[in-house]
PDB file of C-alpha atoms in Angstrom:
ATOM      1  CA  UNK A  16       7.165   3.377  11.095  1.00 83.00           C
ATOM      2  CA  UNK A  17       5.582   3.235   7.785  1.00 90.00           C
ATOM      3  CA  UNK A  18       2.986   5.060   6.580  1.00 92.00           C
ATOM      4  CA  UNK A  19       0.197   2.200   6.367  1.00 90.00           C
ATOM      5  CA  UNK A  20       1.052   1.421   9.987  1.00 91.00           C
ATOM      6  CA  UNK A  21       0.275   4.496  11.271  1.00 91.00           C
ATOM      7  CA  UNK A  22      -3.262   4.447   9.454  1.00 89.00           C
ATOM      8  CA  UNK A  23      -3.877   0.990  10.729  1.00 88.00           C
ATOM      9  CA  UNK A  24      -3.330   1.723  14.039  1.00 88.00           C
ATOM     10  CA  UNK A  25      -5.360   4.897  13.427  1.00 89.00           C
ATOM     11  CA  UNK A  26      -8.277   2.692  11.823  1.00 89.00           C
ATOM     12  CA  UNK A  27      -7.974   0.450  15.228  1.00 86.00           C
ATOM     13  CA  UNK A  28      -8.752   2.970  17.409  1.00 90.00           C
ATOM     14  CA  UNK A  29     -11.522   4.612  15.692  1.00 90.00           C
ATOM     15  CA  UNK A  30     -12.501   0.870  15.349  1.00 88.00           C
ATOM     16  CA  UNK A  31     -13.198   0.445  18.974  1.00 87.00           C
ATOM     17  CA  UNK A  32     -14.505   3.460  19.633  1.00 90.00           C
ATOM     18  CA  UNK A  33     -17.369   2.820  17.177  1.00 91.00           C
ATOM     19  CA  UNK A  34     -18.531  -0.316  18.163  1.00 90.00           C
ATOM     20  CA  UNK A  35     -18.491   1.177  21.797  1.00 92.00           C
ATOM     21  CA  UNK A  36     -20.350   4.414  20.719  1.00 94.00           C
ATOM     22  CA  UNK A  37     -22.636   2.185  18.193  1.00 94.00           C
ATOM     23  CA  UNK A  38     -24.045   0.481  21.460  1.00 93.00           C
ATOM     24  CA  UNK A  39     -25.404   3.769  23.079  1.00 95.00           C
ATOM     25  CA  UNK A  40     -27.069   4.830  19.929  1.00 95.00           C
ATOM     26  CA  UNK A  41     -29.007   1.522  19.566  1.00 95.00           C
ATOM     27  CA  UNK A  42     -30.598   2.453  22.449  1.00 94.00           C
ATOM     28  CA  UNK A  43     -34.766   2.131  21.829  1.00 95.00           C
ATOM     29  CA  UNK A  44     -33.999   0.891  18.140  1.00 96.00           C
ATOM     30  CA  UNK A  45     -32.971  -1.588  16.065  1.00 95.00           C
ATOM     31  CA  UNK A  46     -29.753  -2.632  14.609  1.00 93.00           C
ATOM     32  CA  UNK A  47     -31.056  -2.045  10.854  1.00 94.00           C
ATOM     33  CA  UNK A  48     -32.263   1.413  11.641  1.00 96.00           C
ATOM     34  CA  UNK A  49     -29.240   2.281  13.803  1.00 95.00           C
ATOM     35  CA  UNK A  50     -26.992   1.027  11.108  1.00 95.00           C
ATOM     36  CA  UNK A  51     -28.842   2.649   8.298  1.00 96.00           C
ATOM     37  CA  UNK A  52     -28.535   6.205  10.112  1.00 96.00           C
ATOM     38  CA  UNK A  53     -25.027   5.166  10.697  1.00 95.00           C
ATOM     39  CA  UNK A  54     -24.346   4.490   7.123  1.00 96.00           C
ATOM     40  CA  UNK A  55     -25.723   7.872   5.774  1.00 97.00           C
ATOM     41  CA  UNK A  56     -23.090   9.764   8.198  1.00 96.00           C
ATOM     42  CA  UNK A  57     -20.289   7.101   6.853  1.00 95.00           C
ATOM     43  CA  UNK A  58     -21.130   8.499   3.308  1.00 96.00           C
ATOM     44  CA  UNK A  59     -21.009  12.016   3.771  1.00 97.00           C
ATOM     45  CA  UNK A  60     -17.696  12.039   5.633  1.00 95.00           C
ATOM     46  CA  UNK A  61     -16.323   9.348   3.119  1.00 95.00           C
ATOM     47  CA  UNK A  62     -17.561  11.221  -0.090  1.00 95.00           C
ATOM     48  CA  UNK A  63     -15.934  14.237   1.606  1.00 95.00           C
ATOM     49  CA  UNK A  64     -12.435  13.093   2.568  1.00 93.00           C
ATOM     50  CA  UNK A  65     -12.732  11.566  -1.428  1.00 93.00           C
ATOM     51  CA  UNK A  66     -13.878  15.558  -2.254  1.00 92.00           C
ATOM     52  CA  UNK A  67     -10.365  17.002  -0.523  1.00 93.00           C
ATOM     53  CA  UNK A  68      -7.658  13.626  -1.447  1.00 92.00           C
ATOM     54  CA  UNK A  69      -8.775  12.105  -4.251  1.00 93.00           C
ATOM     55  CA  UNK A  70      -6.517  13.290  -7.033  1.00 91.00           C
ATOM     56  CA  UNK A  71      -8.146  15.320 -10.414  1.00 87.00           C
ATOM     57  CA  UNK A  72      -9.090  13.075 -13.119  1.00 90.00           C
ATOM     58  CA  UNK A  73      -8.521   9.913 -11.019  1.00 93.00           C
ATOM     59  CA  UNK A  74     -11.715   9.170 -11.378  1.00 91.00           C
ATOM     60  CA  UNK A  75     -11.282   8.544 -15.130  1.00 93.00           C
ATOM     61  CA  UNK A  76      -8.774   5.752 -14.298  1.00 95.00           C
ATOM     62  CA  UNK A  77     -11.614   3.602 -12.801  1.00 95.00           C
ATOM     63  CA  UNK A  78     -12.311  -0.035 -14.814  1.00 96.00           C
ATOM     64  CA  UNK A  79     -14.717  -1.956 -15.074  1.00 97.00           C
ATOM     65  CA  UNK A  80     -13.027  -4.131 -13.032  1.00 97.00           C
ATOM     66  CA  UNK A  81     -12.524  -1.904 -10.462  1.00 96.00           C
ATOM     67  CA  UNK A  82     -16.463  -1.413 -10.132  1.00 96.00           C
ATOM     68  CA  UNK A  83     -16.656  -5.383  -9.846  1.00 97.00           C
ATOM     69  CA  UNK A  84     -14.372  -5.856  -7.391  1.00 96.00           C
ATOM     70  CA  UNK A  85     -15.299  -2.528  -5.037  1.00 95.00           C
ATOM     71  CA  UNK A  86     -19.061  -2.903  -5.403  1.00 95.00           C
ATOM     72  CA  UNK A  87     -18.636  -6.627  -4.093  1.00 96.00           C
ATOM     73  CA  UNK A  88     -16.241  -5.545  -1.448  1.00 95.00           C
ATOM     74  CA  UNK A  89     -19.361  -3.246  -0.748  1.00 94.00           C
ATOM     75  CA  UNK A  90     -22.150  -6.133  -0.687  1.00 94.00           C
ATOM     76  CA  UNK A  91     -19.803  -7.502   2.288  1.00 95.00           C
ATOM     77  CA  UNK A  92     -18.887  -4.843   3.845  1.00 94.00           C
ATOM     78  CA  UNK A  93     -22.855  -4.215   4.038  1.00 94.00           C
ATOM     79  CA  UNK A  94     -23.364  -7.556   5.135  1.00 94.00           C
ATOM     80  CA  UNK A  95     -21.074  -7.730   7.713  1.00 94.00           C
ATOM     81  CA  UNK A  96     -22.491  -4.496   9.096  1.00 93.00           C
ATOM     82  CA  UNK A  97     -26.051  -5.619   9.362  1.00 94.00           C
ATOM     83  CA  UNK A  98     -25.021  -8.853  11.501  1.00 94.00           C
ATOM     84  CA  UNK A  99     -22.506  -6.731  13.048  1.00 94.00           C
ATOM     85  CA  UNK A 100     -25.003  -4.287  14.605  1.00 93.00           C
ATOM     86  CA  UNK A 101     -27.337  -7.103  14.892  1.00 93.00           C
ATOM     87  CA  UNK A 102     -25.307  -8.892  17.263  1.00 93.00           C
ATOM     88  CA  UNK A 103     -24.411  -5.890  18.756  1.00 93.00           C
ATOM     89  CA  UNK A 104     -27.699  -4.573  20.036  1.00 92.00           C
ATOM     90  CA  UNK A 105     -28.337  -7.740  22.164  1.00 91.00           C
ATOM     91  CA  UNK A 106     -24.632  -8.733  22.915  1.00 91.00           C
ATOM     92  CA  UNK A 107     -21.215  -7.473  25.052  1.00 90.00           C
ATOM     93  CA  UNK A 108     -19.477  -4.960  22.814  1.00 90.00           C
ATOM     94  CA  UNK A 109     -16.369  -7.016  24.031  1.00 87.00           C
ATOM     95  CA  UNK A 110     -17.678 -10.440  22.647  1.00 88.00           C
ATOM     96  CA  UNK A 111     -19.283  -8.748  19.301  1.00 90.00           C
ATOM     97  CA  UNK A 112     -16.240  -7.049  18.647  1.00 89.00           C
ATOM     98  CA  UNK A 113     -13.721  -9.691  19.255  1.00 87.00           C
ATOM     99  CA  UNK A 114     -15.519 -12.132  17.169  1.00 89.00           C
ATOM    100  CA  UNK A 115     -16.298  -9.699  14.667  1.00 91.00           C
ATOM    101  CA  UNK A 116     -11.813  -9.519  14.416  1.00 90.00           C
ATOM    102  CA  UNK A 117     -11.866 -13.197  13.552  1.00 91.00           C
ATOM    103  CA  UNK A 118     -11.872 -11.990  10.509  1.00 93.00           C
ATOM    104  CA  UNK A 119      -8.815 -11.468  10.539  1.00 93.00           C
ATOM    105  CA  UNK A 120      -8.182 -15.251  10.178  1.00 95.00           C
ATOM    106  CA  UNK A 121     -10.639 -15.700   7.622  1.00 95.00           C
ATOM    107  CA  UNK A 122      -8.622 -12.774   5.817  1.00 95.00           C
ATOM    108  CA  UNK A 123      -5.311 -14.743   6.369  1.00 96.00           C
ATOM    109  CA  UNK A 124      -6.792 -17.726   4.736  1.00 96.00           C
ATOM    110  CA  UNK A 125      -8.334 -15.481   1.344  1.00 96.00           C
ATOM    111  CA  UNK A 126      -5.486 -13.886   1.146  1.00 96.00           C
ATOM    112  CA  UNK A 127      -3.544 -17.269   0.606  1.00 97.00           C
ATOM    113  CA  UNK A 128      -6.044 -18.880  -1.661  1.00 97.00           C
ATOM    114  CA  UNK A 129      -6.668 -16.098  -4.021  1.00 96.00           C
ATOM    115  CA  UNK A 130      -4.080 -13.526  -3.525  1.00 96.00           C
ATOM    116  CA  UNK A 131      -1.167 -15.891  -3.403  1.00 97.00           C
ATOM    117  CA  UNK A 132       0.049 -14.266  -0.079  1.00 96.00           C
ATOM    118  CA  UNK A 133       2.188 -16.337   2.104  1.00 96.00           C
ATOM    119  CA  UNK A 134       1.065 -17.670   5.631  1.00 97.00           C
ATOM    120  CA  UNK A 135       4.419 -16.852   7.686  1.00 97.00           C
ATOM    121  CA  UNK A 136       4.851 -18.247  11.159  1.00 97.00           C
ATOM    122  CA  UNK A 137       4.316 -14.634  12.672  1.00 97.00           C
ATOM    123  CA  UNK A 138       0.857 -14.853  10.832  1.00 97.00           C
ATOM    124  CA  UNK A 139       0.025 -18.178  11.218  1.00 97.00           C
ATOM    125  CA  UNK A 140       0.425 -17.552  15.189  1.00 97.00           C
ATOM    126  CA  UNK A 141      -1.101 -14.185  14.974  1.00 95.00           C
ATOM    127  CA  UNK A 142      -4.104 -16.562  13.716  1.00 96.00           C
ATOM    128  CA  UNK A 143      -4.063 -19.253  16.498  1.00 96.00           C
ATOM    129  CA  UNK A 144      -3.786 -16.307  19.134  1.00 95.00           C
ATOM    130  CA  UNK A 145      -6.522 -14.300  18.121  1.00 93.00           C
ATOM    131  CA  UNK A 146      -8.585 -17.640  17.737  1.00 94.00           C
ATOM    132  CA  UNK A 147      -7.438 -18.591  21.200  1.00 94.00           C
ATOM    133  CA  UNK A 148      -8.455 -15.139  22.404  1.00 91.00           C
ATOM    134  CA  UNK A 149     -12.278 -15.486  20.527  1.00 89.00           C
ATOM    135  CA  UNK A 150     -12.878 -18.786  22.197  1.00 89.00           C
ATOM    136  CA  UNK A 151     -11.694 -17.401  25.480  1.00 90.00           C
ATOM    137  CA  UNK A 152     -14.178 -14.275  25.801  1.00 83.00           C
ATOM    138  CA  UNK A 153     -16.741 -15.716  23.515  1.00 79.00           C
ATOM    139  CA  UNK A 154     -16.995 -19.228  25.490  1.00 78.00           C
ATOM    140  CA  UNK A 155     -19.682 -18.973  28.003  1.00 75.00           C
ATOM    141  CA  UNK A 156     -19.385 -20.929  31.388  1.00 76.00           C
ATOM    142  CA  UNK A 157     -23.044 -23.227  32.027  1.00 70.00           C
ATOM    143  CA  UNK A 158     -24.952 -21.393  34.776  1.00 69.00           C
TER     144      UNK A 158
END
């Protein structure tokens, strides 16, 4: 198995264990104030695992560029987070966080506009089944 495997499956479990554990600490708050304690523990333990792995003088290979690109991938990564949690404190962690891994399709469909990245079969049913999946748990029956 390669390498980047093994961290993404990593990254999925810690994935659904957060948005599980998430949901008992917005007990008696709100999303922004949940997320925003949330976010202060997600940069200490980033800024530390940078601290032990990032390499001596990589910083100095940093571009302007670079900045751009990270600090928008930062204004949606924040943004995602606040409507994450926001649906999250009223909704099923099972229907947040399956819609919330739609994414994946809209990722899919970046990737081949701006990145060039092909749309294989495997993908392009990866895509229909996870969008199959999202409409089943996310479609409420009329009561």
């Amino acid at each position: 198995m390669d390498k980047w495997v093994a961290y993404a499956i990593i990254s999925m479990i810690f994935a659904g264990f957060t948005s599980v554990i998430a949901k008992m600490g917005l007990a008696g708050i709100s999303g922004e104030l949940g997320l925003a304690v949330r976010t202060i523990f997600v940069a200490v333990f980033v800024f530390g695992f940078a601290a032990v792995f990032v390499r001596s003088g990589e910083v100095s290979l940093l571009t302007a560029k670079n900045y751009f690109w990270l600090g928008i991938s930062g204004a949606t990564t924040a943004a995602s987070w606040v409507f994450y949690y926001k649906a999250l404190k009223d909704g099923e962690v099972s229907t947040v966080a399956l819609i919330d891994k739609g994414s994946f399709i809209v990722a899919v469909l970046l990737a081949a506009l701006i990145l060039k990245e092909q749309i294989t079969p495997r993908v392009l049913l990866g895509c229909l089944l996870i969008g199959s999946g999202l409409l089943v748990v996310a479609h409420r029956p009329a009561t």
